[in-house]
mmCIF file of C-alpha atoms and ligand atoms in Angstrom:
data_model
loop_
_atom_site.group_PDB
_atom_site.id
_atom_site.type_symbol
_atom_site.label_atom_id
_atom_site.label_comp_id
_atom_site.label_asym_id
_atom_site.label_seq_id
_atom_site.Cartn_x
_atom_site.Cartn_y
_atom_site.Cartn_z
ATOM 1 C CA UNK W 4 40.848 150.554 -34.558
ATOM 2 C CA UNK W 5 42.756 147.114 -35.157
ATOM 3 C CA UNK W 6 43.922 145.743 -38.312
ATOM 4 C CA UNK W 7 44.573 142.733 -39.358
ATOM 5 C CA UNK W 8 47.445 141.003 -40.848
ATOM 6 C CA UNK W 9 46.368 141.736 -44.207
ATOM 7 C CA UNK W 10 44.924 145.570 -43.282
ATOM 8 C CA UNK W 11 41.746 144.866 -42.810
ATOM 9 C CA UNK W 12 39.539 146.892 -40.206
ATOM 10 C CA UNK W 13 38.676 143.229 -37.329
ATOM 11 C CA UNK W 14 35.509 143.973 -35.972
ATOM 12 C CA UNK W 15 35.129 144.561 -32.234
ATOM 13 C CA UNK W 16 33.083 141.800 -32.156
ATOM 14 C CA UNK W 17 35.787 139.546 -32.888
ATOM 15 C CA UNK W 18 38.189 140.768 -30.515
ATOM 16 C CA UNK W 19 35.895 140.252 -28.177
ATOM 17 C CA UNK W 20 35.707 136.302 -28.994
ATOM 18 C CA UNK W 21 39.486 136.119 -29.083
ATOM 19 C CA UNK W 22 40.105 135.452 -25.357
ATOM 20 C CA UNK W 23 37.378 132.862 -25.438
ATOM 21 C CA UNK W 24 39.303 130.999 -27.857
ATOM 22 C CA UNK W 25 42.436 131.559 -26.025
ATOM 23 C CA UNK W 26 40.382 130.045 -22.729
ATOM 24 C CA UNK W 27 39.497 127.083 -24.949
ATOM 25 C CA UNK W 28 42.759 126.147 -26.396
ATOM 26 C CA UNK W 29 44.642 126.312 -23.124
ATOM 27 C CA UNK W 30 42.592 124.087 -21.626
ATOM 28 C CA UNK W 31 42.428 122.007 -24.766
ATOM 29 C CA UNK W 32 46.409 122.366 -25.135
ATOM 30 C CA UNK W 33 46.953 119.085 -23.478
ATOM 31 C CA UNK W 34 44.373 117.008 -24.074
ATOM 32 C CA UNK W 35 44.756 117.071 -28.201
ATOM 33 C CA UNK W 36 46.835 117.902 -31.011
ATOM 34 C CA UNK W 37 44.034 119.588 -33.193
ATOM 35 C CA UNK W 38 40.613 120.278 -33.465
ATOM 36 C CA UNK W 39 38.101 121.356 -36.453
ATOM 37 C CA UNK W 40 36.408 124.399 -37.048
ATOM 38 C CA UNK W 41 32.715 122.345 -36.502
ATOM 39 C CA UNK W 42 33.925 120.978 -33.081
ATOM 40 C CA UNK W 43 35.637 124.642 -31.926
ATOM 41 C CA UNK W 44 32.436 125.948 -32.762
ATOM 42 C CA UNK W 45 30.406 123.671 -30.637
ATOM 43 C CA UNK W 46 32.552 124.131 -27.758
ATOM 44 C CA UNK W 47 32.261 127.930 -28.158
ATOM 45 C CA UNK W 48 28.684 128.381 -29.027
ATOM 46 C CA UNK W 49 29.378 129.583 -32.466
ATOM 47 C CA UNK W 50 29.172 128.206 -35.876
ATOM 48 C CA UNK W 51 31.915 126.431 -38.093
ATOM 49 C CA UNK W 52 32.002 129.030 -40.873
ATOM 50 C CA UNK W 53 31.971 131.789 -37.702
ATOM 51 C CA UNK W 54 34.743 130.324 -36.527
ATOM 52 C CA UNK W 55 36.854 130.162 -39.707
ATOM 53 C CA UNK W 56 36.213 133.943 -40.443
ATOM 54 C CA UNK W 57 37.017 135.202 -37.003
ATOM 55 C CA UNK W 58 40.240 133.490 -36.950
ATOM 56 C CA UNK W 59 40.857 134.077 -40.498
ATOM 57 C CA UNK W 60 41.665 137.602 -39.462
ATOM 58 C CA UNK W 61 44.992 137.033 -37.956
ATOM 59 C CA UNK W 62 46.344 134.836 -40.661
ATOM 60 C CA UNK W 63 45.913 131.528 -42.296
ATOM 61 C CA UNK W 64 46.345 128.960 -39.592
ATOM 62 C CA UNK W 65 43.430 126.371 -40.376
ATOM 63 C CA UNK W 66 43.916 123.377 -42.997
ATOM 64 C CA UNK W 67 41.419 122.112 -44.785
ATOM 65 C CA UNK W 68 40.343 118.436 -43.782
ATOM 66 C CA UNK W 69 42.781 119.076 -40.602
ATOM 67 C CA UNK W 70 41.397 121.851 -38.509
ATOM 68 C CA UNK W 71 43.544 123.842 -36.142
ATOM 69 C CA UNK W 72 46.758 122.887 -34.378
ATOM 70 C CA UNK W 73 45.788 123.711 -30.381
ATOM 71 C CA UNK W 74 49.281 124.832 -29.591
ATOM 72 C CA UNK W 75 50.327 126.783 -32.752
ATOM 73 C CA UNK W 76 47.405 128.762 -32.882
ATOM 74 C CA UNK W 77 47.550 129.488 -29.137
ATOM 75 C CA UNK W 78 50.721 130.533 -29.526
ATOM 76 C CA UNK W 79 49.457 133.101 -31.764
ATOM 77 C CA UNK W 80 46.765 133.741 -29.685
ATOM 78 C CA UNK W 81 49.369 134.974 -27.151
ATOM 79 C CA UNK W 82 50.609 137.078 -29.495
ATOM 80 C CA UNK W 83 47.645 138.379 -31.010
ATOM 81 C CA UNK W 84 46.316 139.364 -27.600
ATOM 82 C CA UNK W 85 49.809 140.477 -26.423
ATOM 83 C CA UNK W 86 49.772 138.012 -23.298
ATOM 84 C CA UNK W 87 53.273 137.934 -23.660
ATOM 85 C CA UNK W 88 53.569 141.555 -23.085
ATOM 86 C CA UNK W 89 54.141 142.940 -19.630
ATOM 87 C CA UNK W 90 51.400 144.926 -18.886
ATOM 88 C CA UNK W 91 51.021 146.792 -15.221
ATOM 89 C CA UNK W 92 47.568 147.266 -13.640
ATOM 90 C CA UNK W 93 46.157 148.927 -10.659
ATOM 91 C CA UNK W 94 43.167 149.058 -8.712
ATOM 92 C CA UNK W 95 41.536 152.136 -7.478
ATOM 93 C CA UNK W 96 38.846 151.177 -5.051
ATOM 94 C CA UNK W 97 39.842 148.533 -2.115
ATOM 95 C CA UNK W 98 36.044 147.477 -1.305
ATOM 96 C CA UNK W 99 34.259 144.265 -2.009
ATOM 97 C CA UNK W 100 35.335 144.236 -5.507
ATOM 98 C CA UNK W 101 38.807 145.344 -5.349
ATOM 99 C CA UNK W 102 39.729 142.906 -3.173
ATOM 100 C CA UNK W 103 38.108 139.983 -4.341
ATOM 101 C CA UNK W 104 39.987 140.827 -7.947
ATOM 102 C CA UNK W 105 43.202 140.939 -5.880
ATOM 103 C CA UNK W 106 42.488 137.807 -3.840
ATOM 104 C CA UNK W 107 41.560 135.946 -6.763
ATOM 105 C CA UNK W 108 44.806 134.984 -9.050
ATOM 106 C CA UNK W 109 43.373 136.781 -12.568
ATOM 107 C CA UNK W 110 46.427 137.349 -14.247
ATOM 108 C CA UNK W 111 47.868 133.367 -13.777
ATOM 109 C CA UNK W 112 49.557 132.433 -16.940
ATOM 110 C CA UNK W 113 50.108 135.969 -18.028
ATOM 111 C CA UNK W 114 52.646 138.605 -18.094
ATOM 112 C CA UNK W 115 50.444 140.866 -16.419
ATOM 113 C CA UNK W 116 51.116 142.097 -12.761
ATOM 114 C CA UNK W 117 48.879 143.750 -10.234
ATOM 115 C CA UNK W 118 51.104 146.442 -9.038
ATOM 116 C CA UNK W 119 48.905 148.495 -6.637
ATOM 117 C CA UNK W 120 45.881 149.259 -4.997
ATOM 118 C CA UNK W 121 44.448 152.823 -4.256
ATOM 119 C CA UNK W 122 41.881 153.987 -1.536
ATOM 120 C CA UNK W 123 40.481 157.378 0.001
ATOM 121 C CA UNK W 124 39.403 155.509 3.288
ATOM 122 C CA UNK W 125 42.689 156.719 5.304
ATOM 123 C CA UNK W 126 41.912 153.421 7.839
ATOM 124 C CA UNK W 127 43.163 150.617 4.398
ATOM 125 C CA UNK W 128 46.409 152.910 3.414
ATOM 126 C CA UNK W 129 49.516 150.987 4.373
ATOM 127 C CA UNK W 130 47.304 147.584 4.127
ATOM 128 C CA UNK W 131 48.594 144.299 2.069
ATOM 129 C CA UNK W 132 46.328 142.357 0.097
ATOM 130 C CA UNK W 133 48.017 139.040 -0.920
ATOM 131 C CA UNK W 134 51.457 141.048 -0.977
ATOM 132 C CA UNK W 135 49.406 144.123 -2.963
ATOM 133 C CA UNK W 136 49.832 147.817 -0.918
ATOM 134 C CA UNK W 137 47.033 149.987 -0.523
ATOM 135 C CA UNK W 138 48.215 153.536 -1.691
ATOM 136 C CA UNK W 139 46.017 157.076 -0.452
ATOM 137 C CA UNK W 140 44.529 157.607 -3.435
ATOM 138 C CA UNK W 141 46.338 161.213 -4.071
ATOM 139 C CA UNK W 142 49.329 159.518 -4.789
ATOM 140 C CA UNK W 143 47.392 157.957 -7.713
ATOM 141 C CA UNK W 144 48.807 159.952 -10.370
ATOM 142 C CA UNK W 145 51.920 160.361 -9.744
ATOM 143 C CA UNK W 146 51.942 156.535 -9.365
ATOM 144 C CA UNK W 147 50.151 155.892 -12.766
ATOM 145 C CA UNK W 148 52.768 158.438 -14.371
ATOM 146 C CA UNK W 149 56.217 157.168 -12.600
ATOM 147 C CA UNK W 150 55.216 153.147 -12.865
ATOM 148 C CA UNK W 151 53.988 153.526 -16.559
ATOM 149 C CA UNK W 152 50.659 152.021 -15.698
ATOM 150 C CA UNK W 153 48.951 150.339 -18.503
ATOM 151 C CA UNK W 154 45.559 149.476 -17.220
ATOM 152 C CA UNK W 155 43.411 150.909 -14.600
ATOM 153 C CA UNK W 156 40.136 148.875 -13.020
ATOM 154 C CA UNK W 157 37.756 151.653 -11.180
ATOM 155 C CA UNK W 158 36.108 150.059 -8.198
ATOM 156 C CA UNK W 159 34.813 153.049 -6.453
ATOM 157 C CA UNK W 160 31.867 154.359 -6.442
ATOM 158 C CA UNK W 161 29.458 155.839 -9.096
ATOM 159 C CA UNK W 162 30.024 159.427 -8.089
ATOM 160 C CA UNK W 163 33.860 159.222 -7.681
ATOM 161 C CA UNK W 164 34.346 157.287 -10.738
ATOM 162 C CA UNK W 165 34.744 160.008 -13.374
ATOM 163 C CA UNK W 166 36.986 161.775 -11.190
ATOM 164 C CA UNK W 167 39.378 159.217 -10.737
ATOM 165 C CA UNK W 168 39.387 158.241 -14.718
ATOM 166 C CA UNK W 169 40.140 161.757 -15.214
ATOM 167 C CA UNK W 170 43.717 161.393 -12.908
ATOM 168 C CA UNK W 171 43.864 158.311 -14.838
ATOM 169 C CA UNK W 172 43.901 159.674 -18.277
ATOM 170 C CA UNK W 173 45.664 162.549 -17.604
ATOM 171 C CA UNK W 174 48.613 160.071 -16.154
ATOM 172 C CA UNK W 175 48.844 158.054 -19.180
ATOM 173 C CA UNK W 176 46.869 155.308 -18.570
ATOM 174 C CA UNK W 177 46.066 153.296 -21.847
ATOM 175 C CA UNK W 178 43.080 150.997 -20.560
ATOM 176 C CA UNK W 179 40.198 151.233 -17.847
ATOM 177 C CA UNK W 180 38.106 147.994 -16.825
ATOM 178 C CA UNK W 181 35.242 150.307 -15.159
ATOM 179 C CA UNK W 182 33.118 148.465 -12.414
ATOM 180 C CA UNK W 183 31.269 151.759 -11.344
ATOM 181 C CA UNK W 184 27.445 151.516 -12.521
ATOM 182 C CA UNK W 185 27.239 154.253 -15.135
ATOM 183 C CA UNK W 186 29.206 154.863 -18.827
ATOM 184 C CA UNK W 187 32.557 156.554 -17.984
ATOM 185 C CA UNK W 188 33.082 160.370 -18.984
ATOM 186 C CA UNK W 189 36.217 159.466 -21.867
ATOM 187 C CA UNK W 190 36.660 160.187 -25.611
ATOM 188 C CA UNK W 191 34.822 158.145 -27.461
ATOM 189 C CA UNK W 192 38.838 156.465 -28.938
ATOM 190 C CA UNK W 193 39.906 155.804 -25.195
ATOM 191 C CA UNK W 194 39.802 152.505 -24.363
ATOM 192 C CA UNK W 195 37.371 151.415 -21.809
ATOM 193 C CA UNK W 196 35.544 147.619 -20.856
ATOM 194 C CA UNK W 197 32.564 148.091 -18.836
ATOM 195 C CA UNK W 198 31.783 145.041 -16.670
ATOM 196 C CA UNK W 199 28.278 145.593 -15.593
ATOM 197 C CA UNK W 200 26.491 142.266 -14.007
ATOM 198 C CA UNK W 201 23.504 143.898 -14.020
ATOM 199 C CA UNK W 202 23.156 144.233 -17.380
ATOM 200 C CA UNK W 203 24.082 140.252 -18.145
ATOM 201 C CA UNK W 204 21.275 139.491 -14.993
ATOM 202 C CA UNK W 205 18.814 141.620 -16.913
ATOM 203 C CA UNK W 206 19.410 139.867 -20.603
ATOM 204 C CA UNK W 207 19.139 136.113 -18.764
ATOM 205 C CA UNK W 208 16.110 137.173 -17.233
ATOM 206 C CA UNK W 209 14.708 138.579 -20.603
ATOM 207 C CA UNK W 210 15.940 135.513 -22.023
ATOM 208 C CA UNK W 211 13.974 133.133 -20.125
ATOM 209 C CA UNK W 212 10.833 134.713 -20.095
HETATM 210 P P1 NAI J 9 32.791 149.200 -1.652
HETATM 211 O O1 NAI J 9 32.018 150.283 -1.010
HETATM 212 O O2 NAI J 9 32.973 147.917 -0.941
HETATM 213 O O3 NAI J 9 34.250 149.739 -2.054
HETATM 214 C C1 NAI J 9 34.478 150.976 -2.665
HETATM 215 C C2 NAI J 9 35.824 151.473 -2.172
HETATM 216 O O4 NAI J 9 36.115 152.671 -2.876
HETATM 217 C C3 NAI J 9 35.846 151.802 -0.682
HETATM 218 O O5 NAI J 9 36.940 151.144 -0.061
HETATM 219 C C4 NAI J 9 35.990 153.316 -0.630
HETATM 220 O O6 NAI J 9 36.728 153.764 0.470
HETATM 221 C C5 NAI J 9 36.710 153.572 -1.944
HETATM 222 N N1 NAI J 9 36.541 154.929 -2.442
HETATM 223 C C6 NAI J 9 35.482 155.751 -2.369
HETATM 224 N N2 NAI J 9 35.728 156.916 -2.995
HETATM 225 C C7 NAI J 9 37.003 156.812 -3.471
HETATM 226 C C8 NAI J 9 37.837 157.681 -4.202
HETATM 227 N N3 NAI J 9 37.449 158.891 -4.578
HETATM 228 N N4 NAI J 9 39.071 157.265 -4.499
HETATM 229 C C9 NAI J 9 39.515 156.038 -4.123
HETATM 230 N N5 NAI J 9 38.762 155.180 -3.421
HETATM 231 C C10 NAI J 9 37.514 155.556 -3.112
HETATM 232 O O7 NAI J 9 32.113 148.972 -3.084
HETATM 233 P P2 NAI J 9 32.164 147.661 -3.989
HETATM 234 O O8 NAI J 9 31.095 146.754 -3.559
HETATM 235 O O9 NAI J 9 33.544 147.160 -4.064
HETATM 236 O O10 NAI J 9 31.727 148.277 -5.376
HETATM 237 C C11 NAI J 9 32.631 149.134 -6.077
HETATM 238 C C12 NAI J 9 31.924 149.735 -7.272
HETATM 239 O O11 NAI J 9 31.467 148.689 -8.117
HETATM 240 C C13 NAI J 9 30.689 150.541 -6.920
HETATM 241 O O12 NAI J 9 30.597 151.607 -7.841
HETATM 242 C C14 NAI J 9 29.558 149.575 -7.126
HETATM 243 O O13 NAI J 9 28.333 150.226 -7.433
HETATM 244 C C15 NAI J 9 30.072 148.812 -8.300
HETATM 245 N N6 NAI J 9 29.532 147.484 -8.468
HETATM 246 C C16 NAI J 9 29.538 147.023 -9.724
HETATM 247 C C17 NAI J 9 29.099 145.782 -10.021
HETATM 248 C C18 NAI J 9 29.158 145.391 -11.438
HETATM 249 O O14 NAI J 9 28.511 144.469 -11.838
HETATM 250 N N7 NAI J 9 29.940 146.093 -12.211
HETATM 251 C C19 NAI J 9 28.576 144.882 -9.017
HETATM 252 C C20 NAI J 9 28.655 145.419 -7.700
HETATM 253 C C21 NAI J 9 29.114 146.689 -7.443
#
């Protein structure tokens, strides 16, 4: 459960939207000094008055007749989202997916580091991907624990998944992006992201028919 500034529960929902505003006012950062709520909105595919409660949460940083500042508010977008915080991630799973995350650059313009990759497949241990090792995936707890691991992404498959969240959890690890097809076997309070494309493919194809 988050709070914000003034106690009050902020809906997942809105934490949700936050990066997407973050996305938005980097790349609106240098191209102008402020924009209104009606014109964020647009740009995000949400309403004015949408806009001015979500960000509302965090503290008062709108003015009426003025709009937002773009770098102020980013700023406190990067602190609100802790994207100033080092935060250490791993991979567990060096297939198709873990290795296109590690190829492409996700964590540019954060503090947040890839630190390692794990395996079972005894022929990828010892192998670098864009300067990341592959680790045998037994060391992956005693990794997690010594390196203070913040976030784990599972890219293994369905049946192993569970398994490894369970070294995971018992490690210390605070966060788990799960790529494995199927809901992840964790307390209801731990933190988990599913990213499921099937599921998006499935809405767009509801969606146009
Ligand atoms: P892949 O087969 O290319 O890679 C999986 C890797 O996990 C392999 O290198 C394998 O050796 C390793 N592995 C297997 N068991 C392991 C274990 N117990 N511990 C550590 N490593 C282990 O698979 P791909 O294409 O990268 O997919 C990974 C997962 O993501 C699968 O569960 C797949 O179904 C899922 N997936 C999810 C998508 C999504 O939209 N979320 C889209 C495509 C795949």
């Amino acid at each position: 459960m988050i709070k914000g500034k003034d106690g009050t529960i902020i809906p997942k929902v809105v934490i949700e939207r936050l990066p997407r505003y973050y996305r938005y006012f980097d790349w609106l950062e240098n191209k102008m000094e402020k924009i209104s709520s009606k014109k964020l909105g647009d740009l995000i595919g949400s309403s004015a008055s949408q806009v001015r409660l979500d960000l509302s949460y965090f503290g008062d940083f709108g003015q009426q007749g003025y709009g937002y500042n773009i770098k102020k508010l980013k700023h406190e977008l990067v602190k609100i989202l802790h994207i100033n915080i080092e935060r250490k991630f791993i991979i567990v799973g060096a297939g198709n997916i873990g290795r296109a995350l590690t190829r492409y650059n996700i964590f540019k313009d954060t503090d947040f580091t890839l630190k390692a990759l794990f395996d079972i497949n005894p022929a990828l241990i010892g192998e670098k991907i864009k300067g990341v090792t592959i680790y045998d995936v037994k060391e992956l707890g005693a990794f997690v624990k010594e390196n203070s691991i913040d976030i784990a992404i599972i890219a293994v498959p369905k049946d192993a998944a569970n398994d490894i969240s369970a070294i995971l959890i018992q490690n210390g690890i605070k966060g788990i992006l799960n790529f494995a097809p199927l809901d992840l076997n964790v307390q209801e309070s731990f933190p988990v992201e599913n990213i499921h494309i099937i599921d998006k493919i499935l809405a767009l194809s509801f969606m146009i028919s």
